[in-house]
Amino acid sequence: MKQFFFTLLFCSILSQCFALVPMTDENINKAIQYGVAGKQDNQAMPDFLNPWKMAERTLKNPYREKETIVLYTPFLLTAIHARDKVEESRVPELADIRAAVKEYEGITLIGARINAPVVLKEGEYTAKLVQGKTEIAPYAFNFLSWEMLDAVDREAPVEMKPTGDIMRPEKAGPPKMRKIAVLDYQFYFDSSQFDPNQRFAILISDKYCGERRFEVDPASIR
């Protein structure tokens, strides 16, 4: 995760602090404990991030598997920093962590994992943050990684055969499979353009899968 922090250093020019849970010494220590425990327990990063994940709501993407976004709150950023320190066999220091988290002031950072039939190129997808009548685009983004996986074809037709006077599905054979791309992004939004402490939605669209909607309730996330 070291690269994760370096990619954000250029963003410190914004001044408004993005804060959900107040980052008091007590909360910083709780975040440090979460990060240290996760690393000591060999918790995989996807599981480590679970409390900050939001699932896609519409379920209209025929290529979907487990599309989610992650809201990188100050608490989570602190926990990741502490986890990284443990990985480096170093002790997380309160002053160092305060300095690291300060780099994200004014930024709403969203991680997104989406699915598509192909690896989407720049210009083939859009992302925006919606809150009431306010709609804003990310001022920056990173395409982190992609991989192809074999998944069950959701659109494969089910054959029907008559049984007496009733048509019944044919006994299931081997499931039909198809390739699906798993795409990981980071989107950066200017927190001064909306209220990051109130509900908002992240919409991600492309020409193959249509629009995905992820609802975010900051009050339910630490």
Coordinates of N, CA and C in Angstrom, one line a residue:
M1 N 0.8 -1.2 0.0 CA 0.0 0.0 0.0 C 0.8 1.3 0.0
K2 N 2.2 1.2 0.0 CA 3.0 2.4 0.0 C 2.7 3.3 -1.2
Q3 N 2.5 2.7 -2.4 CA 2.2 3.5 -3.5 C 0.9 4.2 -3.4
F4 N 0.0 3.6 -2.7 CA -1.3 4.3 -2.4 C -1.1 5.6 -1.8
F5 N -0.2 5.8 -0.8 CA 0.0 7.0 -0.2 C 0.7 8.0 -1.0
F6 N 1.7 7.6 -1.8 CA 2.5 8.5 -2.6 C 1.7 9.1 -3.7
T7 N 0.7 8.4 -4.2 CA -0.2 8.9 -5.3 C -1.0 10.1 -4.8
L8 N -1.2 10.3 -3.5 CA -2.0 11.3 -3.0 C -1.3 12.6 -2.6
L9 N 0.0 12.6 -2.6 CA 0.7 13.7 -2.0 C 0.5 15.0 -2.8
F10 N 0.2 14.9 -4.1 CA 0.0 16.1 -4.9 C -1.3 16.8 -4.5
C11 N -2.2 16.1 -3.8 CA -3.5 16.6 -3.6 C -3.6 17.5 -2.3
S12 N -2.5 17.8 -1.7 CA -2.6 18.5 -0.4 C -2.8 20.0 -0.6
I13 N -3.0 20.5 -1.8 CA -3.2 21.9 -2.0 C -4.6 22.3 -1.6
L14 N -5.5 21.4 -1.4 CA -6.9 21.7 -1.0 C -6.9 21.9 0.5
S15 N -7.7 22.8 1.0 CA -7.6 23.2 2.4 C -8.7 22.7 3.3
Q16 N -9.9 22.4 2.8 CA -11.0 22.0 3.7 C -10.8 20.6 4.2
C17 N -10.9 20.3 5.4 CA -10.7 19.0 6.0 C -11.9 18.1 5.8
F18 N -11.6 17.0 5.2 CA -12.7 16.0 5.1 C -12.7 15.1 6.4
A19 N -13.7 15.3 7.2 CA -13.7 14.6 8.4 C -15.1 14.0 8.7
L20 N -15.2 12.7 9.0 CA -16.4 12.1 9.4 C -16.4 11.9 11.0
V21 N -15.6 10.8 11.4 CA -15.4 10.7 12.8 C -14.3 11.7 13.2
P22 N -14.5 12.6 14.2 CA -13.4 13.5 14.6 C -12.1 12.8 14.9
M23 N -11.0 13.2 14.3 CA -9.8 12.4 14.5 C -9.1 13.0 15.7
T24 N -9.7 12.7 16.9 CA -9.1 12.9 18.2 C -8.0 11.9 18.4
D25 N -7.2 12.1 19.5 CA -6.1 11.2 19.8 C -6.7 9.8 20.1
E26 N -7.9 9.8 20.7 CA -8.6 8.5 21.1 C -9.0 7.8 19.8
N27 N -9.6 8.5 18.8 CA -10.0 7.8 17.6 C -8.8 7.4 16.7
I28 N -7.7 8.2 16.8 CA -6.5 7.9 16.0 C -5.9 6.6 16.6
N29 N -5.9 6.5 17.9 CA -5.4 5.3 18.6 C -6.3 4.0 18.2
K30 N -7.6 4.2 18.1 CA -8.5 3.1 17.8 C -8.2 2.7 16.3
A31 N -7.9 3.7 15.4 CA -7.6 3.3 14.1 C -6.3 2.6 14.0
I32 N -5.3 3.1 14.8 CA -4.0 2.4 14.8 C -4.2 1.0 15.2
Q33 N -4.9 0.8 16.3 CA -5.2 -0.6 16.8 C -5.8 -1.5 15.7
Y34 N -6.8 -0.9 14.9 CA -7.4 -1.7 13.9 C -6.4 -2.1 12.8
G35 N -5.6 -1.1 12.4 CA -4.6 -1.4 11.4 C -3.5 -2.4 11.8
V36 N -3.1 -2.3 13.1 CA -2.0 -3.2 13.6 C -2.6 -4.6 13.7
A37 N -3.8 -4.7 14.3 CA -4.5 -6.0 14.5 C -4.7 -6.7 13.1
G38 N -5.1 -5.9 12.1 CA -5.4 -6.5 10.8 C -4.2 -7.1 10.2
K39 N -3.0 -6.4 10.4 CA -1.8 -6.9 9.8 C -1.3 -8.1 10.6
Q40 N -1.3 -8.0 11.9 CA -0.9 -9.1 12.8 C -1.7 -10.4 12.6
D41 N -3.0 -10.2 12.3 CA -3.8 -11.4 12.0 C -3.8 -11.8 10.6
N42 N -2.9 -11.2 9.8 CA -2.8 -11.6 8.4 C -4.1 -11.4 7.6
Q43 N -4.9 -10.4 8.0 CA -6.1 -10.2 7.3 C -5.9 -9.6 5.9
A44 N -6.5 -10.2 4.9 CA -6.3 -9.8 3.5 C -6.9 -8.4 3.4
M45 N -6.3 -7.6 2.5 CA -6.8 -6.2 2.3 C -8.3 -6.1 2.0
P46 N -8.9 -7.0 1.1 CA -10.3 -6.9 0.8 C -11.1 -7.0 2.1
D47 N -10.7 -7.9 3.0 CA -11.5 -8.1 4.3 C -11.2 -6.9 5.2
F48 N -10.0 -6.4 5.2 CA -9.7 -5.3 6.0 C -10.6 -4.1 5.7
L49 N -10.9 -3.9 4.4 CA -11.7 -2.8 4.0 C -13.2 -2.9 4.1
N50 N -13.6 -4.1 4.5 CA -15.1 -4.4 4.5 C -15.9 -3.3 5.2
P51 N -15.6 -2.8 6.3 CA -16.5 -1.9 7.0 C -16.7 -0.6 6.2
W52 N -15.8 -0.3 5.2 CA -15.9 0.9 4.5 C -16.4 0.7 3.0
K53 N -16.9 -0.5 2.8 CA -17.4 -0.8 1.4 C -18.9 -0.6 1.3
M54 N -19.3 -0.2 0.1 CA -20.7 0.0 -0.2 C -21.0 -0.8 -1.5
A55 N -22.0 -1.6 -1.5 CA -22.3 -2.4 -2.7 C -23.1 -1.6 -3.7
E56 N -23.1 -2.0 -5.0 CA -23.9 -1.4 -6.0 C -25.3 -1.7 -5.8
R57 N -26.2 -0.7 -6.0 CA -27.6 -0.8 -5.6 C -28.5 -1.4 -6.7
T58 N -28.3 -1.0 -8.0 CA -29.3 -1.3 -9.0 C -29.3 -2.7 -9.5
L59 N -28.1 -3.3 -9.5 CA -27.9 -4.7 -9.9 C -28.4 -4.9 -11.4
K60 N -28.2 -3.9 -12.2 CA -28.6 -4.0 -13.6 C -27.4 -4.5 -14.5
N61 N -26.2 -4.4 -14.1 CA -25.1 -4.8 -14.9 C -25.1 -6.3 -15.1
P62 N -25.2 -6.8 -16.4 CA -25.3 -8.2 -16.6 C -23.9 -8.9 -16.4
Y63 N -22.8 -8.1 -16.3 CA -21.5 -8.6 -16.1 C -21.0 -8.5 -14.6
R64 N -21.9 -8.1 -13.8 CA -21.5 -7.8 -12.4 C -21.1 -9.1 -11.7
E65 N -20.2 -8.9 -10.7 CA -19.9 -10.0 -9.8 C -20.1 -9.4 -8.4
K66 N -19.1 -8.7 -7.9 CA -19.2 -8.0 -6.6 C -18.7 -6.6 -6.8
E67 N -19.5 -5.7 -7.4 CA -19.1 -4.3 -7.6 C -19.3 -3.6 -6.3
T68 N -18.2 -2.9 -5.9 CA -18.3 -2.1 -4.6 C -17.4 -0.9 -4.8
I69 N -17.7 0.1 -3.9 CA -16.8 1.2 -3.7 C -16.3 1.2 -2.2
V70 N -15.2 1.9 -2.0 CA -14.7 2.1 -0.7 C -14.6 3.6 -0.4
L71 N -15.1 4.1 0.7 CA -14.9 5.5 1.1 C -13.7 5.5 2.1
Y72 N -12.6 6.2 1.6 CA -11.4 6.3 2.4 C -11.5 7.4 3.4
T73 N -12.1 7.1 4.6 CA -12.2 8.1 5.6 C -10.9 8.4 6.3
P74 N -10.8 9.4 7.1 CA -9.5 9.6 7.9 C -9.2 8.4 8.8
F75 N -10.3 7.8 9.4 CA -10.1 6.7 10.2 C -9.4 5.5 9.4
L76 N -10.0 5.3 8.3 CA -9.4 4.2 7.4 C -8.0 4.5 7.0
L77 N -7.8 5.8 6.5 CA -6.4 6.1 6.1 C -5.4 6.0 7.2
T78 N -5.8 6.3 8.5 CA -5.0 6.1 9.6 C -4.7 4.6 9.8
A79 N -5.7 3.8 9.7 CA -5.5 2.4 9.9 C -4.6 1.8 8.8
I80 N -4.7 2.2 7.6 CA -3.9 1.7 6.5 C -2.4 2.1 6.8
H81 N -2.2 3.4 7.2 CA -0.9 3.8 7.5 C -0.3 3.0 8.6
A82 N -1.0 2.7 9.7 CA -0.5 1.9 10.8 C -0.2 0.5 10.3
R83 N -1.1 -0.1 9.4 CA -0.8 -1.4 8.8 C 0.5 -1.4 8.0
D84 N 0.7 -0.4 7.3 CA 2.0 -0.3 6.5 C 3.2 -0.2 7.4
K85 N 3.1 0.5 8.5 CA 4.2 0.6 9.4 C 4.6 -0.8 10.0
V86 N 3.5 -1.5 10.4 CA 3.8 -2.9 10.9 C 4.4 -3.7 9.8
E87 N 4.0 -3.6 8.6 CA 4.6 -4.4 7.5 C 6.1 -4.1 7.3
E88 N 6.4 -2.8 7.7 CA 7.8 -2.4 7.6 C 8.6 -2.7 8.9
S89 N 8.0 -3.3 9.8 CA 8.6 -3.6 11.1 C 8.9 -2.3 11.9
R90 N 8.0 -1.3 11.8 CA 8.2 -0.1 12.4 C 7.0 0.2 13.3
V91 N 7.2 1.0 14.4 CA 6.1 1.3 15.3 C 5.4 2.6 14.8
P92 N 4.0 2.5 14.6 CA 3.3 3.7 14.2 C 3.4 4.8 15.2
E93 N 3.8 6.0 14.8 CA 4.0 7.1 15.7 C 2.8 8.1 15.4
L94 N 2.2 8.6 16.5 CA 1.1 9.5 16.4 C 1.4 10.7 15.5
A95 N 2.5 11.3 15.7 CA 2.9 12.5 14.9 C 3.0 12.2 13.4
D96 N 3.6 11.1 13.1 CA 3.8 10.7 11.7 C 2.4 10.4 11.1
I97 N 1.5 9.8 11.8 CA 0.2 9.5 11.2 C -0.6 10.8 11.1
R98 N -0.5 11.7 12.0 CA -1.2 13.0 11.8 C -0.8 13.7 10.5
A99 N 0.5 13.6 10.3 CA 1.1 14.3 9.1 C 0.6 13.6 7.8
A100 N 0.6 12.2 7.9 CA 0.2 11.5 6.7 C -1.3 11.7 6.4
V101 N -2.2 11.7 7.4 CA -3.6 11.9 7.1 C -3.9 13.4 6.7
K102 N -3.0 14.3 7.1 CA -3.2 15.7 6.7 C -3.1 15.9 5.2
E103 N -2.4 15.0 4.6 CA -2.2 15.1 3.1 C -3.5 15.0 2.4
Y104 N -4.6 14.4 3.0 CA -5.9 14.2 2.4 C -6.9 15.2 2.7
E105 N -6.5 16.3 3.4 CA -7.4 17.4 3.7 C -8.1 17.9 2.4
G106 N -9.4 18.1 2.4 CA -10.1 18.6 1.3 C -10.4 17.6 0.2
I107 N -10.1 16.3 0.4 CA -10.3 15.3 -0.6 C -11.3 14.3 -0.1
T108 N -12.2 13.9 -1.0 CA -13.0 12.7 -0.8 C -12.5 11.7 -1.8
L109 N -11.9 10.7 -1.2 CA -11.3 9.6 -2.0 C -12.2 8.4 -2.0
I110 N -12.5 8.0 -3.2 CA -13.3 6.8 -3.5 C -12.6 5.8 -4.2
G111 N -12.5 4.6 -3.7 CA -12.0 3.4 -4.4 C -13.2 2.7 -5.0
A112 N -13.0 2.2 -6.3 CA -14.1 1.5 -7.0 C -13.6 0.2 -7.6
R113 N -14.4 -0.8 -7.4 CA -14.2 -2.1 -8.1 C -15.4 -2.4 -8.9
I114 N -15.3 -2.4 -10.3 CA -16.4 -2.6 -11.1 C -16.1 -3.7 -12.1
N115 N -17.1 -4.2 -12.8 CA -17.0 -5.3 -13.8 C -17.5 -4.9 -15.1
A116 N -16.8 -5.4 -16.2 CA -17.2 -5.1 -17.5 C -16.8 -6.3 -18.4
P117 N -17.3 -6.3 -19.6 CA -16.9 -7.4 -20.5 C -15.5 -7.3 -21.0
V118 N -14.9 -6.0 -21.0 CA -13.6 -5.7 -21.5 C -12.9 -4.8 -20.5
V119 N -11.6 -4.6 -20.7 CA -10.9 -3.6 -19.9 C -11.2 -2.2 -20.5
L120 N -11.9 -1.4 -19.7 CA -12.4 -0.1 -20.2 C -11.2 0.8 -20.4
K121 N -11.2 1.5 -21.5 CA -10.2 2.5 -21.8 C -10.7 3.9 -21.3
E122 N -9.7 4.8 -21.1 CA -10.1 6.2 -20.7 C -11.0 6.8 -21.8
G123 N -12.1 7.4 -21.3 CA -13.1 7.9 -22.2 C -14.3 7.0 -22.5
E124 N -14.1 5.7 -22.1 CA -15.2 4.8 -22.2 C -16.1 4.7 -21.0
Y125 N -15.8 5.4 -20.0 CA -16.6 5.4 -18.7 C -16.5 6.8 -18.1
T126 N -17.5 7.0 -17.3 CA -17.6 8.3 -16.5 C -17.9 8.0 -15.1
A127 N -17.5 8.9 -14.2 CA -17.9 8.8 -12.8 C -18.3 10.2 -12.3
K128 N -19.2 10.2 -11.4 CA -19.6 11.5 -10.8 C -20.2 11.3 -9.4
L129 N -20.1 12.3 -8.6 CA -20.7 12.3 -7.3 C -22.0 13.2 -7.3
V130 N -23.1 12.6 -6.8 CA -24.3 13.3 -6.8 C -24.9 13.5 -5.4
Q131 N -25.2 14.7 -5.1 CA -25.8 15.0 -3.7 C -26.9 16.1 -4.0
G132 N -28.2 15.6 -3.9 CA -29.3 16.5 -4.2 C -29.2 16.9 -5.7
K133 N -29.2 18.3 -5.9 CA -29.1 18.8 -7.3 C -27.6 19.0 -7.7
T134 N -26.7 18.7 -6.8 CA -25.3 18.9 -7.1 C -24.7 17.7 -7.7
E135 N -24.0 17.9 -8.8 CA -23.3 16.8 -9.5 C -21.9 17.3 -9.8
I136 N -20.9 16.5 -9.4 CA -19.5 16.9 -9.6 C -18.7 15.7 -10.2
A137 N -17.8 16.0 -11.0 CA -16.9 15.0 -11.6 C -15.6 14.9 -10.8
P138 N -14.9 13.8 -10.8 CA -13.7 13.8 -10.0 C -12.7 14.7 -10.7
Y139 N -11.8 15.4 -9.9 CA -10.8 16.2 -10.5 C -9.6 15.4 -10.9
A140 N -9.5 14.2 -10.4 CA -8.4 13.3 -10.8 C -8.8 11.9 -10.5
F141 N -8.1 10.9 -11.2 CA -8.4 9.5 -11.0 C -7.2 8.7 -11.3
N142 N -7.1 7.5 -10.7 CA -6.1 6.5 -11.0 C -6.7 5.2 -11.4
F143 N -6.3 4.6 -12.5 CA -6.7 3.3 -12.9 C -5.6 2.4 -12.3
L144 N -6.0 1.6 -11.2 CA -5.0 0.9 -10.5 C -4.6 -0.4 -11.1
S145 N -5.6 -1.3 -11.4 CA -5.3 -2.6 -11.9 C -6.5 -3.2 -12.6
W146 N -6.2 -4.3 -13.2 CA -7.3 -5.1 -13.8 C -6.9 -6.6 -13.9
E147 N -7.9 -7.4 -13.9 CA -7.7 -8.9 -14.1 C -9.0 -9.5 -14.8
M148 N -8.8 -10.6 -15.5 CA -9.9 -11.2 -16.1 C -10.2 -12.5 -15.3
L149 N -11.5 -12.7 -15.1 CA -11.9 -13.9 -14.4 C -13.0 -14.7 -15.2
D150 N -13.1 -15.9 -14.9 CA -14.2 -16.7 -15.4 C -15.4 -16.7 -14.5
A151 N -16.5 -16.3 -15.1 CA -17.8 -16.2 -14.3 C -18.9 -16.9 -15.0
V152 N -19.9 -17.3 -14.3 CA -21.1 -17.9 -14.9 C -21.8 -16.8 -15.7
D153 N -22.2 -17.3 -16.9 CA -22.9 -16.4 -17.8 C -24.4 -16.2 -17.3
R154 N -24.7 -15.0 -16.9 CA -26.0 -14.7 -16.3 C -27.1 -14.6 -17.4
E155 N -26.7 -14.4 -18.6 CA -27.6 -14.3 -19.7 C -27.8 -15.6 -20.5
A156 N -27.2 -16.7 -20.1 CA -27.3 -17.9 -20.8 C -28.8 -18.4 -20.7
P157 N -29.4 -18.7 -21.8 CA -30.8 -19.1 -21.8 C -31.0 -20.5 -21.1
V158 N -32.1 -20.6 -20.4 CA -32.5 -21.9 -19.7 C -33.4 -22.7 -20.7
E159 N -33.0 -23.9 -21.0 CA -33.9 -24.7 -21.9 C -35.0 -25.3 -21.2
M160 N -36.2 -25.2 -21.8 CA -37.4 -25.7 -21.2 C -37.9 -27.0 -21.9
K161 N -38.3 -28.0 -21.2 CA -38.8 -29.2 -21.8 C -40.1 -29.6 -21.2
P162 N -41.0 -30.1 -22.0 CA -42.4 -30.5 -21.4 C -42.3 -31.7 -20.5
T163 N -43.0 -31.6 -19.4 CA -43.2 -32.7 -18.5 C -44.7 -32.8 -18.2
G164 N -45.3 -33.8 -19.0 CA -46.8 -33.8 -18.9 C -47.3 -32.6 -19.6
D165 N -48.1 -31.8 -18.9 CA -48.7 -30.6 -19.5 C -47.9 -29.3 -19.1
I166 N -46.8 -29.6 -18.4 CA -46.1 -28.4 -17.8 C -44.7 -28.3 -18.4
M167 N -44.3 -27.1 -18.7 CA -42.9 -26.9 -19.2 C -42.0 -26.7 -18.0
R168 N -41.0 -27.4 -17.9 CA -40.0 -27.3 -16.8 C -38.6 -27.1 -17.3
P169 N -37.8 -26.4 -16.5 CA -36.4 -26.2 -17.0 C -35.7 -27.6 -17.1
E170 N -34.9 -27.7 -18.1 CA -34.1 -28.9 -18.3 C -33.1 -29.0 -17.2
K171 N -32.9 -30.3 -16.8 CA -31.9 -30.6 -15.8 C -30.6 -29.8 -16.1
A172 N -30.1 -29.1 -15.1 CA -28.9 -28.3 -15.3 C -27.7 -29.1 -15.6
G173 N -27.0 -28.6 -16.7 CA -25.7 -29.2 -17.0 C -24.6 -28.3 -16.5
P174 N -23.4 -28.4 -17.1 CA -22.3 -27.6 -16.7 C -22.7 -26.1 -16.9
P175 N -22.4 -25.2 -16.0 CA -22.8 -23.8 -16.2 C -22.0 -23.2 -17.4
K176 N -22.6 -22.3 -18.1 CA -21.9 -21.6 -19.2 C -21.1 -20.5 -18.6
M177 N -19.8 -20.4 -19.0 CA -18.9 -19.4 -18.4 C -18.6 -18.3 -19.5
R178 N -18.1 -17.2 -19.0 CA -17.6 -16.1 -19.8 C -16.6 -15.3 -19.1
K179 N -15.8 -14.6 -19.8 CA -14.8 -13.8 -19.2 C -15.3 -12.4 -18.8
I180 N -14.9 -12.0 -17.6 CA -15.4 -10.7 -17.0 C -14.1 -10.0 -16.5
A181 N -14.0 -8.7 -16.8 CA -12.9 -7.9 -16.4 C -13.2 -7.3 -15.0
V182 N -12.3 -7.4 -14.1 CA -12.4 -6.8 -12.7 C -11.5 -5.6 -12.8
L183 N -12.0 -4.4 -12.6 CA -11.3 -3.1 -12.7 C -11.3 -2.4 -11.4
D184 N -10.1 -1.9 -11.0 CA -10.0 -1.1 -9.8 C -9.5 0.3 -10.1
Y185 N -10.2 1.3 -9.5 CA -10.0 2.7 -9.7 C -9.9 3.4 -8.4
Q186 N -9.3 4.6 -8.4 CA -9.5 5.6 -7.4 C -10.0 6.9 -8.0
F187 N -11.0 7.5 -7.4 CA -11.5 8.8 -7.9 C -11.4 9.8 -6.7
Y188 N -10.9 11.0 -7.1 CA -10.7 12.1 -6.2 C -11.7 13.2 -6.4
F189 N -12.4 13.6 -5.4 CA -13.4 14.6 -5.5 C -13.1 15.8 -4.5
D190 N -13.3 17.0 -4.9 CA -13.1 18.2 -4.1 C -14.2 18.3 -3.1
S191 N -13.9 18.1 -1.8 CA -14.8 18.1 -0.7 C -15.5 19.5 -0.5
S192 N -14.9 20.6 -1.0 CA -15.5 21.9 -0.9 C -16.7 22.1 -1.8
Q193 N -16.9 21.2 -2.7 CA -18.0 21.3 -3.7 C -19.3 20.7 -3.2
F194 N -19.3 20.0 -2.1 CA -20.5 19.3 -1.6 C -20.3 19.2 -0.1
D195 N -21.3 18.6 0.6 CA -21.2 18.3 2.1 C -20.8 16.9 2.3
P196 N -19.5 16.6 2.6 CA -19.1 15.2 2.7 C -19.6 14.5 3.9
N197 N -20.3 15.2 4.8 CA -20.9 14.6 6.0 C -22.3 14.2 5.8
Q198 N -22.9 14.5 4.6 CA -24.3 14.1 4.3 C -24.3 13.0 3.3
R199 N -25.4 12.4 3.1 CA -25.6 11.3 2.1 C -25.2 11.8 0.7
F200 N -24.6 10.9 0.0 CA -24.4 11.2 -1.4 C -24.3 9.9 -2.2
A201 N -24.2 10.0 -3.5 CA -24.1 8.8 -4.3 C -23.0 8.9 -5.3
I202 N -22.4 7.8 -5.7 CA -21.4 7.7 -6.7 C -22.0 6.9 -7.9
L203 N -22.0 7.6 -9.1 CA -22.5 6.9 -10.3 C -21.3 6.7 -11.2
I204 N -21.2 5.4 -11.7 CA -20.2 5.1 -12.7 C -20.9 4.4 -13.8
S205 N -20.6 4.9 -15.0 CA -21.3 4.4 -16.2 C -20.3 4.1 -17.3
D206 N -20.7 3.1 -18.2 CA -20.0 2.8 -19.4 C -20.9 2.3 -20.4
K207 N -20.5 2.2 -21.7 CA -21.4 1.9 -22.8 C -21.8 0.4 -22.8
Y208 N -21.0 -0.4 -22.1 CA -21.3 -1.9 -22.1 C -22.3 -2.2 -21.0
C209 N -22.2 -1.6 -19.8 CA -22.9 -2.0 -18.6 C -23.9 -1.0 -18.1
G210 N -24.0 0.2 -18.7 CA -24.9 1.2 -18.2 C -24.4 1.8 -17.0
E211 N -25.4 2.3 -16.1 CA -25.0 3.0 -14.9 C -25.1 2.2 -13.7
R212 N -24.1 2.3 -12.8 CA -24.1 1.7 -11.5 C -24.2 2.8 -10.5
R213 N -24.9 2.5 -9.4 CA -25.2 3.5 -8.4 C -24.8 2.9 -7.0
F214 N -23.9 3.7 -6.3 CA -23.5 3.3 -5.0 C -23.9 4.4 -4.0
E215 N -24.7 4.1 -3.0 CA -25.2 5.0 -2.0 C -24.2 5.1 -0.8
V216 N -23.9 6.3 -0.4 CA -23.0 6.5 0.7 C -23.6 7.3 1.8
D217 N -23.6 6.7 3.0 CA -24.2 7.4 4.2 C -23.0 7.6 5.2
P218 N -22.4 8.7 5.2 CA -21.2 8.9 6.0 C -21.5 8.7 7.5
A219 N -22.7 8.9 7.9 CA -23.0 8.7 9.3 C -22.9 7.3 9.8
S220 N -22.9 6.4 8.8 CA -22.8 4.9 9.2 C -21.4 4.4 9.1
I221 N -20.5 5.3 8.8 CA -19.1 4.8 8.5 C -18.2 5.6 9.4
R222 N -17.2 4.9 10.0 CA -16.3 5.6 10.9 C -15.0 6.1 10.1

